[in-house]
Amino acid sequence: MTKSTGQAINPKYILRWWAEAGVDVAIDDEPHDRFAEPPPAASAPPARLPTASAPAAAAQTRAAPRIEQAASSSPDEAVRSARELTARAASLDELRDALEKFEGCGLKATATQLVFSDGAPDARVMLVGEAPGGDEDRIGKPFVGRAGQLLDRMLAAIGLDRSKVYIANVVPWRPPGNRTPTLQETAICLPFIQRQIELVDPDLLVCLGASSAQTLLGVKDGITRARGKWFEYKSGERTIQALAMLHPAYLLRQPAQKRLAWRDLRALASALAERPPRS
Ligand code: URA
């Protein structure tokens, strides 16, 4: 590539420019000049994934990323299918299998793998974050990057660790470039996290960050106002006490706010101590 001056631009800088713009996932081997392609005919059938019985179609659609399959069902259909699948999942293993097979969320196409959970399924405390980041996407477990390491230290400060808590995210696939999941992606994934909470059935729920608190607790205020407050989360027949907390990734950027997180952790520890474990 050359600048208008005719000078070559080092591809390293172009890559860095794309990465900083949030483009960090290659979804095809070859670049496509979409502007040079004719617009699709109005009556053209929607793109389909290649099937074993249609090798010619496979060759034709090789350039079409998997994301098109997810996009071919409407968001309403995806939510309906998510609800049906989750209603049938009688255990966390079945829920995980259902998510592995679910094709209704486009994020699955760009993520490396599903990031389902970490920790103890019989834990009294369940923490829910927003969505996996790059480290989580690579390793397949929630909160294993820098924010996760801070979360581990925060839990250790009140005598907890991953053998005593259960951790998941509202959205179980990494959004490209670590962007915030869209409202539509969140709505599609919501039945899964709701069922996950129901199956874990914790005594206390902790929503980490604005996205989790808004989605699960209906918080309208910003997280800096909602943090430290207790909410009631309805889960099946039960009402679970839920605490909104600052996200550890935010605390990495705003270390002065750790004093607020410490206050919330102490409230969590007291709530846990006050409640006898359910038999
Ligand atoms: N941030 C989240 O919300 N979840 C993770 O798993 C990691 C970072």
CSV table of C-alpha atoms and ligand atoms in Angstrom, one decimal:
chain,number,residue,atom,x,y,z
A,1,MET,CA,0.0,0.0,0.0
A,2,THR,CA,1.2,3.5,-0.7
A,3,LYS,CA,0.3,7.0,0.6
A,4,SER,CA,-0.6,9.7,-2.0
A,5,THR,CA,3.0,10.7,-1.8
A,6,GLY,CA,3.9,7.3,-3.3
A,7,GLN,CA,5.7,6.2,0.0
A,8,ALA,CA,5.0,2.7,1.2
A,9,ILE,CA,3.1,2.4,4.5
A,10,ASN,CA,4.5,-0.2,6.9
A,11,PRO,CA,1.7,-2.9,7.2
A,12,LYS,CA,2.5,-3.0,10.9
A,13,TYR,CA,0.9,0.4,11.3
A,14,ILE,CA,-2.2,-0.5,9.3
A,15,LEU,CA,-2.7,-3.6,11.5
A,16,ARG,CA,-2.3,-1.4,14.6
A,17,TRP,CA,-4.8,1.1,13.2
A,18,TRP,CA,-7.3,-1.7,12.7
A,19,ALA,CA,-6.7,-3.2,16.1
A,20,GLU,CA,-7.2,0.2,17.8
A,21,ALA,CA,-10.4,0.5,15.9
A,22,GLY,CA,-11.5,-2.7,17.5
A,23,VAL,CA,-11.0,-5.0,14.5
A,24,ASP,CA,-9.1,-7.9,15.9
A,25,VAL,CA,-10.7,-10.9,14.4
A,26,ALA,CA,-10.2,-12.2,10.9
A,27,ILE,CA,-13.4,-13.9,9.7
A,28,ASP,CA,-12.1,-15.0,6.3
A,29,ASP,CA,-8.8,-15.9,4.7
A,30,GLU,CA,-9.2,-13.5,1.8
A,31,PRO,CA,-10.2,-9.8,1.8
A,32,HIS,CA,-13.3,-9.0,-0.1
A,33,ASP,CA,-14.0,-5.6,-1.8
A,34,ARG,CA,-17.7,-5.4,-0.9
A,35,PHE,CA,-18.0,-2.1,-2.8
A,36,ALA,CA,-17.0,-3.8,-6.0
A,37,GLU,CA,-19.7,-6.5,-5.6
A,38,PRO,CA,-23.1,-6.0,-7.3
A,39,PRO,CA,-26.0,-5.5,-4.8
A,40,PRO,CA,-27.9,-8.7,-4.0
A,41,ALA,CA,-31.1,-9.2,-6.1
A,42,ALA,CA,-34.2,-8.4,-4.0
A,43,SER,CA,-35.4,-12.0,-4.4
A,44,ALA,CA,-32.1,-13.7,-3.6
A,45,PRO,CA,-32.5,-16.4,-1.0
A,46,PRO,CA,-30.7,-15.8,2.3
A,47,ALA,CA,-27.2,-17.1,2.6
A,48,ARG,CA,-27.1,-20.6,4.1
A,49,LEU,CA,-24.4,-22.6,5.8
A,50,PRO,CA,-22.9,-25.4,3.5
A,51,THR,CA,-24.4,-28.8,4.3
A,52,ALA,CA,-22.8,-32.2,3.7
A,53,SER,CA,-25.3,-32.9,0.9
A,54,ALA,CA,-24.5,-29.7,-1.0
A,55,PRO,CA,-20.9,-29.5,-1.9
A,56,ALA,CA,-21.5,-27.0,-4.7
A,57,ALA,CA,-23.4,-24.7,-2.3
A,58,ALA,CA,-20.4,-25.1,0.1
A,59,ALA,CA,-18.0,-23.9,-2.6
A,60,GLN,CA,-20.3,-20.9,-3.3
A,61,THR,CA,-20.7,-19.9,0.3
A,62,ARG,CA,-17.1,-20.5,1.4
A,63,ALA,CA,-16.5,-16.8,1.4
A,64,ALA,CA,-19.6,-16.1,3.6
A,65,PRO,CA,-18.7,-16.1,7.2
A,66,ARG,CA,-20.7,-18.2,9.7
A,67,ILE,CA,-22.2,-15.0,11.1
A,68,GLU,CA,-24.7,-15.0,8.2
A,69,GLN,CA,-26.3,-18.1,9.4
A,70,ALA,CA,-27.0,-16.6,12.8
A,71,ALA,CA,-28.3,-13.5,11.1
A,72,SER,CA,-30.7,-15.5,8.9
A,73,SER,CA,-33.0,-16.1,11.9
A,74,SER,CA,-34.8,-13.1,13.3
A,75,PRO,CA,-33.8,-11.9,16.8
A,76,ASP,CA,-37.4,-12.7,17.9
A,77,GLU,CA,-37.0,-16.3,16.7
A,78,ALA,CA,-33.6,-16.5,18.4
A,79,VAL,CA,-35.0,-15.4,21.7
A,80,ARG,CA,-37.9,-17.9,21.3
A,81,SER,CA,-35.5,-20.7,20.5
A,82,ALA,CA,-33.3,-19.7,23.5
A,83,ARG,CA,-36.3,-19.8,25.8
A,84,GLU,CA,-37.4,-23.2,24.5
A,85,LEU,CA,-33.8,-24.6,24.9
A,86,THR,CA,-33.4,-23.3,28.4
A,87,ALA,CA,-36.7,-24.6,29.6
A,88,ARG,CA,-35.6,-28.0,28.6
A,89,ALA,CA,-32.2,-27.9,30.3
A,90,ALA,CA,-32.5,-29.7,33.6
A,91,SER,CA,-28.9,-29.3,34.6
A,92,LEU,CA,-25.9,-27.1,34.1
A,93,ASP,CA,-24.4,-29.7,31.7
A,94,GLU,CA,-27.5,-29.7,29.6
A,95,LEU,CA,-27.6,-25.9,29.6
A,96,ARG,CA,-24.0,-25.9,28.4
A,97,ASP,CA,-24.8,-28.4,25.7
A,98,ALA,CA,-27.8,-26.3,24.6
A,99,LEU,CA,-25.6,-23.2,24.3
A,100,GLU,CA,-23.0,-25.2,22.3
A,101,LYS,CA,-25.7,-26.1,19.8
A,102,PHE,CA,-27.4,-22.7,19.8
A,103,GLU,CA,-27.0,-20.8,16.5
A,104,GLY,CA,-29.1,-17.7,17.3
A,105,CYS,CA,-26.4,-15.3,18.5
A,106,GLY,CA,-24.0,-13.9,15.9
A,107,LEU,CA,-21.2,-13.6,18.5
A,108,LYS,CA,-20.7,-17.3,18.4
A,109,ALA,CA,-19.3,-16.9,14.8
A,110,THR,CA,-16.4,-14.6,15.8
A,111,ALA,CA,-15.6,-16.1,19.3
A,112,THR,CA,-13.1,-18.8,19.7
A,113,GLN,CA,-15.2,-20.8,22.0
A,114,LEU,CA,-18.1,-20.7,24.5
A,115,VAL,CA,-17.1,-19.3,27.9
A,116,PHE,CA,-19.7,-20.9,30.2
A,117,SER,CA,-18.6,-20.7,33.8
A,118,ASP,CA,-15.9,-21.2,36.4
A,119,GLY,CA,-16.1,-22.1,40.1
A,120,ALA,CA,-18.4,-24.3,42.2
A,121,PRO,CA,-21.9,-25.1,40.9
A,122,ASP,CA,-23.1,-25.5,44.5
A,123,ALA,CA,-21.7,-22.1,45.6
A,124,ARG,CA,-23.6,-19.8,47.8
A,125,VAL,CA,-22.4,-16.8,45.8
A,126,MET,CA,-22.8,-16.4,42.1
A,127,LEU,CA,-21.0,-13.5,40.3
A,128,VAL,CA,-22.1,-12.4,36.8
A,129,GLY,CA,-20.1,-10.2,34.5
A,130,GLU,CA,-20.8,-8.7,31.1
A,131,ALA,CA,-19.1,-10.9,28.5
A,132,PRO,CA,-15.7,-12.6,28.0
A,133,GLY,CA,-12.7,-10.7,26.9
A,134,GLY,CA,-9.7,-11.9,24.8
A,135,ASP,CA,-8.1,-14.0,27.6
A,136,GLU,CA,-11.4,-15.6,28.5
A,137,ASP,CA,-12.1,-16.4,24.8
A,138,ARG,CA,-8.7,-18.1,24.5
A,139,ILE,CA,-8.9,-20.1,27.7
A,140,GLY,CA,-12.6,-20.8,27.8
A,141,LYS,CA,-13.2,-19.6,31.4
A,142,PRO,CA,-14.7,-16.3,32.7
A,143,PHE,CA,-12.5,-13.7,34.4
A,144,VAL,CA,-9.1,-15.1,33.8
A,145,GLY,CA,-7.4,-11.9,32.4
A,146,ARG,CA,-6.2,-8.9,34.4
A,147,ALA,CA,-9.7,-8.0,35.6
A,148,GLY,CA,-10.2,-11.6,36.7
A,149,GLN,CA,-6.9,-11.6,38.6
A,150,LEU,CA,-8.1,-8.5,40.4
A,151,LEU,CA,-11.5,-10.2,41.1
A,152,ASP,CA,-9.6,-13.1,42.6
A,153,ARG,CA,-7.7,-10.7,44.9
A,154,MET,CA,-11.0,-9.0,45.8
A,155,LEU,CA,-12.6,-12.3,46.7
A,156,ALA,CA,-9.6,-13.4,48.7
A,157,ALA,CA,-9.9,-10.3,50.8
A,158,ILE,CA,-13.2,-11.6,52.2
A,159,GLY,CA,-12.0,-15.3,52.4
A,160,LEU,CA,-13.5,-16.4,49.1
A,161,ASP,CA,-12.0,-18.1,46.1
A,162,ARG,CA,-13.2,-19.9,43.0
A,163,SER,CA,-13.9,-23.1,45.0
A,164,LYS,CA,-16.5,-21.1,47.0
A,165,VAL,CA,-18.1,-19.0,44.2
A,166,TYR,CA,-19.6,-19.6,40.8
A,167,ILE,CA,-18.8,-17.2,38.0
A,168,ALA,CA,-20.5,-16.6,34.6
A,169,ASN,CA,-21.3,-13.8,32.2
A,170,VAL,CA,-24.6,-12.4,30.8
A,171,VAL,CA,-23.2,-13.1,27.3
A,172,PRO,CA,-21.1,-16.2,27.0
A,173,TRP,CA,-19.2,-15.3,23.7
A,174,ARG,CA,-16.6,-12.6,23.3
A,175,PRO,CA,-17.8,-9.6,21.3
A,176,PRO,CA,-15.2,-8.7,18.7
A,177,GLY,CA,-12.7,-6.1,19.9
A,178,ASN,CA,-14.2,-6.5,23.4
A,179,ARG,CA,-17.0,-4.1,22.6
A,180,THR,CA,-20.1,-4.0,24.8
A,181,PRO,CA,-22.7,-6.6,23.7
A,182,THR,CA,-25.6,-5.0,21.8
A,183,LEU,CA,-29.1,-4.9,23.4
A,184,GLN,CA,-30.1,-7.5,20.8
A,185,GLU,CA,-27.2,-9.9,21.6
A,186,THR,CA,-28.0,-9.5,25.3
A,187,ALA,CA,-31.7,-10.2,24.8
A,188,ILE,CA,-30.9,-13.3,22.9
A,189,CYS,CA,-28.5,-14.6,25.6
A,190,LEU,CA,-30.7,-13.6,28.5
A,191,PRO,CA,-32.7,-16.8,28.8
A,192,PHE,CA,-29.5,-18.7,29.2
A,193,ILE,CA,-28.0,-16.7,32.1
A,194,GLN,CA,-31.4,-16.6,33.8
A,195,ARG,CA,-31.6,-20.4,33.6
A,196,GLN,CA,-28.0,-20.7,34.7
A,197,ILE,CA,-28.8,-18.6,37.8
A,198,GLU,CA,-31.9,-20.8,38.4
A,199,LEU,CA,-29.9,-24.0,38.2
A,200,VAL,CA,-27.0,-22.7,40.5
A,201,ASP,CA,-29.6,-21.3,42.8
A,202,PRO,CA,-27.2,-19.2,44.9
A,203,ASP,CA,-28.0,-17.5,48.2
A,204,LEU,CA,-26.5,-14.3,46.9
A,205,LEU,CA,-26.0,-12.9,43.4
A,206,VAL,CA,-23.4,-10.3,42.5
A,207,CYS,CA,-23.8,-8.3,39.3
A,208,LEU,CA,-20.4,-6.9,38.2
A,209,GLY,CA,-20.7,-3.7,36.2
A,210,ALA,CA,-23.4,-1.7,34.5
A,211,SER,CA,-24.3,-4.2,31.8
A,212,SER,CA,-24.9,-7.1,34.2
A,213,ALA,CA,-26.8,-4.9,36.7
A,214,GLN,CA,-29.0,-3.3,34.0
A,215,THR,CA,-29.8,-6.6,32.4
A,216,LEU,CA,-30.4,-8.8,35.4
A,217,LEU,CA,-31.6,-6.2,38.0
A,218,GLY,CA,-33.3,-3.7,35.8
A,219,VAL,CA,-31.0,-1.0,37.1
A,220,LYS,CA,-31.6,2.3,35.3
A,221,ASP,CA,-29.1,4.5,37.1
A,222,GLY,CA,-25.4,4.3,36.2
A,223,ILE,CA,-23.4,1.6,38.1
A,224,THR,CA,-21.7,4.3,40.2
A,225,ARG,CA,-25.1,5.1,41.7
A,226,ALA,CA,-26.4,1.5,41.8
A,227,ARG,CA,-23.3,-0.1,43.3
A,228,GLY,CA,-23.5,-1.1,46.9
A,229,LYS,CA,-27.3,-1.4,46.7
A,230,TRP,CA,-29.2,-4.6,47.2
A,231,PHE,CA,-31.9,-5.7,44.8
A,232,GLU,CA,-34.4,-8.6,44.6
A,233,TYR,CA,-33.8,-11.0,41.7
A,234,LYS,CA,-36.7,-13.3,40.9
A,235,SER,CA,-35.5,-16.7,39.9
A,236,GLY,CA,-38.2,-19.4,39.4
A,237,GLU,CA,-40.0,-19.7,42.7
A,238,ARG,CA,-37.3,-17.9,44.6
A,239,THR,CA,-36.2,-14.3,45.3
A,240,ILE,CA,-32.5,-14.0,45.5
A,241,GLN,CA,-30.8,-11.0,47.2
A,242,ALA,CA,-28.5,-9.4,44.6
A,243,LEU,CA,-25.8,-6.8,45.0
A,244,ALA,CA,-24.6,-4.5,42.3
A,245,MET,CA,-20.8,-3.9,42.3
A,246,LEU,CA,-18.3,-2.0,40.2
A,247,HIS,CA,-16.7,-4.1,37.5
A,248,PRO,CA,-13.0,-5.1,38.2
A,249,ALA,CA,-12.0,-3.8,34.7
A,250,TYR,CA,-13.4,-0.4,35.7
A,251,LEU,CA,-11.4,-0.6,39.0
A,252,LEU,CA,-8.2,-1.3,37.0
A,253,ARG,CA,-8.8,2.0,35.1
A,254,GLN,CA,-10.0,3.9,38.2
A,255,PRO,CA,-8.0,2.4,41.1
A,256,ALA,CA,-9.2,5.2,43.5
A,257,GLN,CA,-12.7,3.6,43.3
A,258,LYS,CA,-11.3,0.4,44.9
A,259,ARG,CA,-12.3,1.8,48.3
A,260,LEU,CA,-16.0,1.6,47.2
A,261,ALA,CA,-15.5,-2.0,46.0
A,262,TRP,CA,-14.0,-2.8,49.4
A,263,ARG,CA,-17.1,-1.4,51.1
A,264,ASP,CA,-19.3,-3.6,48.8
A,265,LEU,CA,-17.2,-6.7,49.5
A,266,ARG,CA,-17.6,-6.2,53.2
A,267,ALA,CA,-21.4,-5.9,52.7
A,268,LEU,CA,-21.2,-9.1,50.7
A,269,ALA,CA,-19.2,-10.9,53.5
A,270,SER,CA,-21.7,-9.7,56.2
A,271,ALA,CA,-24.7,-10.8,54.2
A,272,LEU,CA,-23.1,-14.2,53.7
A,273,ALA,CA,-22.3,-14.5,57.4
A,274,GLU,CA,-25.8,-13.4,58.5
A,275,ARG,CA,-27.4,-16.1,56.3
A,276,PRO,CA,-27.2,-19.6,57.5
A,277,PRO,CA,-26.4,-21.9,54.5
A,278,ARG,CA,-29.6,-23.5,53.1
A,279,SER,CA,-29.8,-27.2,53.8
B,1,URA,N1,-15.1,-9.1,31.9
B,1,URA,C1,-16.3,-9.7,32.0
B,1,URA,O1,-17.3,-9.1,32.2
B,1,URA,N2,-16.3,-11.0,32.0
B,1,URA,C2,-15.2,-11.7,31.9
B,1,URA,O2,-15.3,-13.0,31.9
B,1,URA,C3,-14.0,-11.1,31.7
B,1,URA,C4,-13.9,-9.7,31.7
